[in-house]
Short mmCIF file of C-alpha atoms in Angstrom, two decimals:
data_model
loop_
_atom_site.label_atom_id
_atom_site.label_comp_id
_atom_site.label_asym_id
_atom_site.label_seq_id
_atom_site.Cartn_x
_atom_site.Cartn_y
_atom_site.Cartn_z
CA UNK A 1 38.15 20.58 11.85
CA UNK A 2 38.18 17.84 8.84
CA UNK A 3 40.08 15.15 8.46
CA UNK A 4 43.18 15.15 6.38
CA UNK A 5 45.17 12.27 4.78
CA UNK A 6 49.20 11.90 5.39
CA UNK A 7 50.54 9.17 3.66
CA UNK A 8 53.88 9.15 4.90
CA UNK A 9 52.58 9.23 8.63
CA UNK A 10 51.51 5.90 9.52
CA UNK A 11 49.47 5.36 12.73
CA UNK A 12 51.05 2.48 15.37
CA UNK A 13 47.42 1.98 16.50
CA UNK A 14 45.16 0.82 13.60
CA UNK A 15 47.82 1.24 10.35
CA UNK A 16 45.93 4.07 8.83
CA UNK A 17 46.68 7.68 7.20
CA UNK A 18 43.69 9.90 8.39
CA UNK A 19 44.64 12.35 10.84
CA UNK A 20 42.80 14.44 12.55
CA UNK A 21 43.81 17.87 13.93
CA UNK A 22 43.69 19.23 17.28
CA UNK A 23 43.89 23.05 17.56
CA UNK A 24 44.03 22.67 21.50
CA UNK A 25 46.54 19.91 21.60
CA UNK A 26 48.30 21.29 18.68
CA UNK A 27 48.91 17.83 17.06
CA UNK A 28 47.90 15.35 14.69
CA UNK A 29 45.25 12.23 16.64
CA UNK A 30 44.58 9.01 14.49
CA UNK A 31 41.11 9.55 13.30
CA UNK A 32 39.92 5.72 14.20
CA UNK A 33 41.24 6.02 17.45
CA UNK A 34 39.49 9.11 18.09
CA UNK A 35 36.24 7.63 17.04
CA UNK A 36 36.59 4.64 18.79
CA UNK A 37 37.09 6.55 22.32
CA UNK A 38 34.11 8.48 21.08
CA UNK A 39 31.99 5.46 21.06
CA UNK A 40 33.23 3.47 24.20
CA UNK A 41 32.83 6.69 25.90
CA UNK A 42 28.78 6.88 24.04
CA UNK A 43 28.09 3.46 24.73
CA UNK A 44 29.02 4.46 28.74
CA UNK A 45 27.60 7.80 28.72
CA UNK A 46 24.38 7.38 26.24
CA UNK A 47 21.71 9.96 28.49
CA UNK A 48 24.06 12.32 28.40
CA UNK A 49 24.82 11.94 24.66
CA UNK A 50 20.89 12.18 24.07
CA UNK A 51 20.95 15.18 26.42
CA UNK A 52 23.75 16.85 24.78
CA UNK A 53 21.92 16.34 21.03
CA UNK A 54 18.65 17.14 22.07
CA UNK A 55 20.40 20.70 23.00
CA UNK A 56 22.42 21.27 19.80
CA UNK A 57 19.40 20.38 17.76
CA UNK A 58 16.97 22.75 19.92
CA UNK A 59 19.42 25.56 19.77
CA UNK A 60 22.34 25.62 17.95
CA UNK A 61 21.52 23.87 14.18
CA UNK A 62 19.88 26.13 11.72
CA UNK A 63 16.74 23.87 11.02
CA UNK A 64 15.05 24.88 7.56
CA UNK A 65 18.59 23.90 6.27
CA UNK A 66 18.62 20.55 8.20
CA UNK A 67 15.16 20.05 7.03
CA UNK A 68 16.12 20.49 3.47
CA UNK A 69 19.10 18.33 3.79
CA UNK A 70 17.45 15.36 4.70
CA UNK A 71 14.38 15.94 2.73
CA UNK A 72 16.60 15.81 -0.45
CA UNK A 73 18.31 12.61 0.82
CA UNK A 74 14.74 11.08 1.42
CA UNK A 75 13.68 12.05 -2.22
CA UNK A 76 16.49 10.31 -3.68
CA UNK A 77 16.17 7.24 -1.95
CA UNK A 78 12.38 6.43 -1.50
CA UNK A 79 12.77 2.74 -0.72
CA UNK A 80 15.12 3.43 2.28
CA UNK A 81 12.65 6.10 3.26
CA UNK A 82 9.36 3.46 3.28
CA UNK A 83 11.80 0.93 5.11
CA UNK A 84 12.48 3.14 7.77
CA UNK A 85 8.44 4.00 7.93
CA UNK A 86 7.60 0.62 8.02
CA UNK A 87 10.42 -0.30 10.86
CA UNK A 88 9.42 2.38 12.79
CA UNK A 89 5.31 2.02 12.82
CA UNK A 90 5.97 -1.47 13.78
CA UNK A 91 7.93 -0.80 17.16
CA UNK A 92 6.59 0.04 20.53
CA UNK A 93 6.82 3.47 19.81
CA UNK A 94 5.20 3.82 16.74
CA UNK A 95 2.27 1.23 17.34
CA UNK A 96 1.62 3.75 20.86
CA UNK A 97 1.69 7.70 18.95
CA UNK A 98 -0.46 5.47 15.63
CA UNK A 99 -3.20 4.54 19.03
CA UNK A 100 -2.80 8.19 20.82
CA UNK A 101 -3.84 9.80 16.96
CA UNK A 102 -6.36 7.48 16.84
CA UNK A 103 -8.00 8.42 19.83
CA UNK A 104 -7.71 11.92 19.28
CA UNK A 105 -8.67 12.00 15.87
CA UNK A 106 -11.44 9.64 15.72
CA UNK A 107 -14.07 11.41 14.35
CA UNK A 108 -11.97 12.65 11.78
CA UNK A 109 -10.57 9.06 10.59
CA UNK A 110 -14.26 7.75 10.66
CA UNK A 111 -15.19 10.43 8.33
CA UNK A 112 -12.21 10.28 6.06
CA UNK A 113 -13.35 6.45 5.85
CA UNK A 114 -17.48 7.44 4.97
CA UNK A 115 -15.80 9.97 2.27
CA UNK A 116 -13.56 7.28 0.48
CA UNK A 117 -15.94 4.59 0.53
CA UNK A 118 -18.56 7.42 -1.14
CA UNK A 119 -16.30 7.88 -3.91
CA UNK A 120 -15.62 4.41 -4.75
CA UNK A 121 -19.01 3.65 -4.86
CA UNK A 122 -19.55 6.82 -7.32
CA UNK A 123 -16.31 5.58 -9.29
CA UNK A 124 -17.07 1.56 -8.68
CA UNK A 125 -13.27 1.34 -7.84
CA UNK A 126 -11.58 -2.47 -7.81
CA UNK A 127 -11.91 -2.61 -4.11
CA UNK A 128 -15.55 -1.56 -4.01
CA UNK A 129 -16.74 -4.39 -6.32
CA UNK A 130 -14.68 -6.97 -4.27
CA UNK A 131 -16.35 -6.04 -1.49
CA UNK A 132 -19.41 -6.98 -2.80
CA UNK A 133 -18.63 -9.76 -4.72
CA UNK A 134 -16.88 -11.65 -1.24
CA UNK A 135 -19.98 -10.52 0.86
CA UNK A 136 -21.71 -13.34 2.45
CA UNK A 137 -19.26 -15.84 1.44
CA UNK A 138 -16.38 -17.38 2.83
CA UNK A 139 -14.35 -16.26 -0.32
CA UNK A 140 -10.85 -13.89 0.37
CA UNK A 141 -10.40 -10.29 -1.66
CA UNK A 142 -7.29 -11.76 -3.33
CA UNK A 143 -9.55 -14.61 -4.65
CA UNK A 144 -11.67 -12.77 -6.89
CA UNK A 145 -9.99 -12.28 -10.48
CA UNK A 146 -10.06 -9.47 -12.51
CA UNK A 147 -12.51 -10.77 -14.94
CA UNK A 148 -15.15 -11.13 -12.64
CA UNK A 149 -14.73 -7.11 -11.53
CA UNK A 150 -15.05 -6.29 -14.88
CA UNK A 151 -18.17 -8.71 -15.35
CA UNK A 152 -19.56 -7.14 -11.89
CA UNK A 153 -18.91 -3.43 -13.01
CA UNK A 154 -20.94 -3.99 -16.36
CA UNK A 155 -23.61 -5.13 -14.49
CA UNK A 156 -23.30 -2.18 -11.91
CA UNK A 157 -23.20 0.02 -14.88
CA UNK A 158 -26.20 -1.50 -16.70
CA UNK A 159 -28.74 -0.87 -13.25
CA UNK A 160 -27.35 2.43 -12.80
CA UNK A 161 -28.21 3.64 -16.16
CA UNK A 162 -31.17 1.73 -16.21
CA UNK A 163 -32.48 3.59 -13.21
CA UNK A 164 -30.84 7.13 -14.52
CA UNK A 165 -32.99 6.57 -17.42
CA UNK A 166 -36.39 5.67 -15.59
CA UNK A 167 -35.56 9.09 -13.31
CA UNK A 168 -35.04 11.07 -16.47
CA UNK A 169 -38.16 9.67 -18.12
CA UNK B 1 -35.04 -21.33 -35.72
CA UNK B 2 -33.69 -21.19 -32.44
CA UNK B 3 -30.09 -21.23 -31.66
CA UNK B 4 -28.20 -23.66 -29.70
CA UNK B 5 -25.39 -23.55 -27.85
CA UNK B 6 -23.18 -26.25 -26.22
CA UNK B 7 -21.06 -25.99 -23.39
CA UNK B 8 -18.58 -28.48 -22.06
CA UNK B 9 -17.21 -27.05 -18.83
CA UNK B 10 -17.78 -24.04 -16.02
CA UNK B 11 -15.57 -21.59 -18.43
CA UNK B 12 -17.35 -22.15 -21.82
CA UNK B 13 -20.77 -21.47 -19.58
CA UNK B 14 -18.82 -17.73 -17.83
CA UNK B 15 -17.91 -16.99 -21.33
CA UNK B 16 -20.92 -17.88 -23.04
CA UNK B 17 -23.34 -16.08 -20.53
CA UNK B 18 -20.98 -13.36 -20.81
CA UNK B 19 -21.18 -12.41 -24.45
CA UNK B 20 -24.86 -12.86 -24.38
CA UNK B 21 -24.77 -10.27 -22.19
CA UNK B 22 -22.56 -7.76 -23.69
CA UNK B 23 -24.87 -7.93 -27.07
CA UNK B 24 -28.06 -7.52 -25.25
CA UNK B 25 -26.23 -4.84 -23.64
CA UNK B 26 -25.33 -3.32 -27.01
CA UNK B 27 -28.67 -3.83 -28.15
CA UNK B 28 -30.22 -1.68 -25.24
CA UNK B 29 -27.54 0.72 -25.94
CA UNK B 30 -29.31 1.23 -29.52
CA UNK B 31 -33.18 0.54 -29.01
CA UNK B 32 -33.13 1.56 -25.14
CA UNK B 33 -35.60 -0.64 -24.68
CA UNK B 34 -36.01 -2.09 -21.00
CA UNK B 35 -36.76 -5.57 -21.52
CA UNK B 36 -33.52 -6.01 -23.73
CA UNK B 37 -31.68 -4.36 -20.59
CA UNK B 38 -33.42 -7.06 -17.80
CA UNK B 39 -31.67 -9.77 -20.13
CA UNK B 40 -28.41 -8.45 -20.51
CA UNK B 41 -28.64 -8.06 -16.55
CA UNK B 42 -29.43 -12.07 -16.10
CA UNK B 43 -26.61 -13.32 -18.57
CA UNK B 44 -24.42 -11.23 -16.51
CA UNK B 45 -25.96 -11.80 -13.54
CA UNK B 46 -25.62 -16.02 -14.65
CA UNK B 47 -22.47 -15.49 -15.75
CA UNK B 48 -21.05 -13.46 -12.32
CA UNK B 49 -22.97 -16.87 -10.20
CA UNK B 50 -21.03 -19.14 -12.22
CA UNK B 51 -17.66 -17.50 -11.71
CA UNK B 52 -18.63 -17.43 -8.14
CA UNK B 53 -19.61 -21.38 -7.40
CA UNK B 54 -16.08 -22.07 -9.67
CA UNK B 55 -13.77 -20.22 -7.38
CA UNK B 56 -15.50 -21.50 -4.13
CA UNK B 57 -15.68 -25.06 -5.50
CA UNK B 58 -11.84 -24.66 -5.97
CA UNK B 59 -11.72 -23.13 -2.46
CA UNK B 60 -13.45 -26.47 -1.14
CA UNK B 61 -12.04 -29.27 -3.15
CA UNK B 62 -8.50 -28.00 -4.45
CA UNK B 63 -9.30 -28.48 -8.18
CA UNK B 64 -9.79 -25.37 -10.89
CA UNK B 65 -12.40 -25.60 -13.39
CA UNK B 66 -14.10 -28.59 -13.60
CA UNK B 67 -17.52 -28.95 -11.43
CA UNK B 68 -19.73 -31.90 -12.36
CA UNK B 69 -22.93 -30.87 -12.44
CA UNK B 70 -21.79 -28.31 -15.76
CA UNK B 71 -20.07 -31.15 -17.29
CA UNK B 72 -21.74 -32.84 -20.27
#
């Protein structure tokens, strides 16, 4: 039952208008008291309050339409969405399911990794070139300027079709 | 007669060693002719070095730019 707003009936307990209806009861509860028994009693109670969620999302919610719902809110607020990513693959939890896919999926990651690093040496991507400008020295990837990838990637380009051309010939 | 070119610090050398290679480059592009493309590849190949020794000499001693031995 929603919520409703009486102006003229003030509550004793927190000063408010919102009034919430109890068919049951057949009278009008102050809405902040009712959610503040809700909570003391959470806070006391909060296995069964998992328990009892757990139950009305596994049988009683329709979920393609609770699936949509908070997709769309996640669209519309991306930076809240990679917050909560970030917050979540940092705690305990996350940091042990990110190890348990690892070891499951290892082969997989180590060829995902062969695959990229194939097509940014095909493409000479940014972070291919630093790579091999910072090899062998004691030099950082965020110390190497842009010039010098564009200086490196001439030169890349130069042997390549120097040694396209020698293949052709 | 041959040209000369004077450099005062570790930039003017980048930048000069740089455009030599870019026109030898655009030469090669023209003629295709391989010993035109081995030059281009040392200027750049200078020109990458000196870049290089600049940014770890910074790393080292704290200062951009100037390293001693390319001064005058």
């Amino acid at each position: 039952m929603p919520t409703i707003d009486i102006p003229d009936k003030i509550c004793s307990h927190c000063g408010g208008t919102r009034w919430y209806y109890d068919p049951k009861k057949n009278k009008h509860i102050c809405n902040k008291k009712r959610e503040d028994q809700y909570n003391s009693w959470k806070s006391r109670n909060i296995e069964k309050f998992r328990e009892k969620r757990r139950i009305y999302y596994h049988t009683k919610i329709d979920k393609v339409a609770y699936y949509e719902r908070t997709r769309k809110i996640a669209l519309a607020n991306p930076k809240k969405q990679h917050e909560y990513k970030l917050k979540y693959s940092r705690s305990k939890k996350g940091k042990l399911k990110r190890k348990e896919y690892i070891l499951l999926h290892r082969e997989q990651i180590i060829l995902g990794k062969y695959k990229a690093k194939e097509k940014a040496k095909l493409t000479l991507s940014d972070s291919y070139i630093k790579e091999l400008i910072i090899q062998n020295t004691n030099l950082l990837v965020r110390d190497v300027s842009q010039e010098l990838i564009e200086l490196k990637r001439k030169q890349l380009l130069l042997t390549r079709q120097i040694k396209n051309n020698g293949k052709d010939n | 007669m041959a040209k000369t070119i004077k450099t005062q610090n570790v930039t003017d050398v980048i930048n000069v060693t740089r455009d030599m290679g870019d026109q030898l480059n655009n030469m090669f592009q023209k003629n295709k002719d391989l010993k035109v493309a081995a030059l281009a590849l040392s200027g750049y190949k200078t020109s990458i070095q000196a870049a290089k020794a600049q940014i770890i000499y910074k790393k080292l001693k704290g200062e951009p730019e100037t390293i001693e031995f390319f001064e005058n």
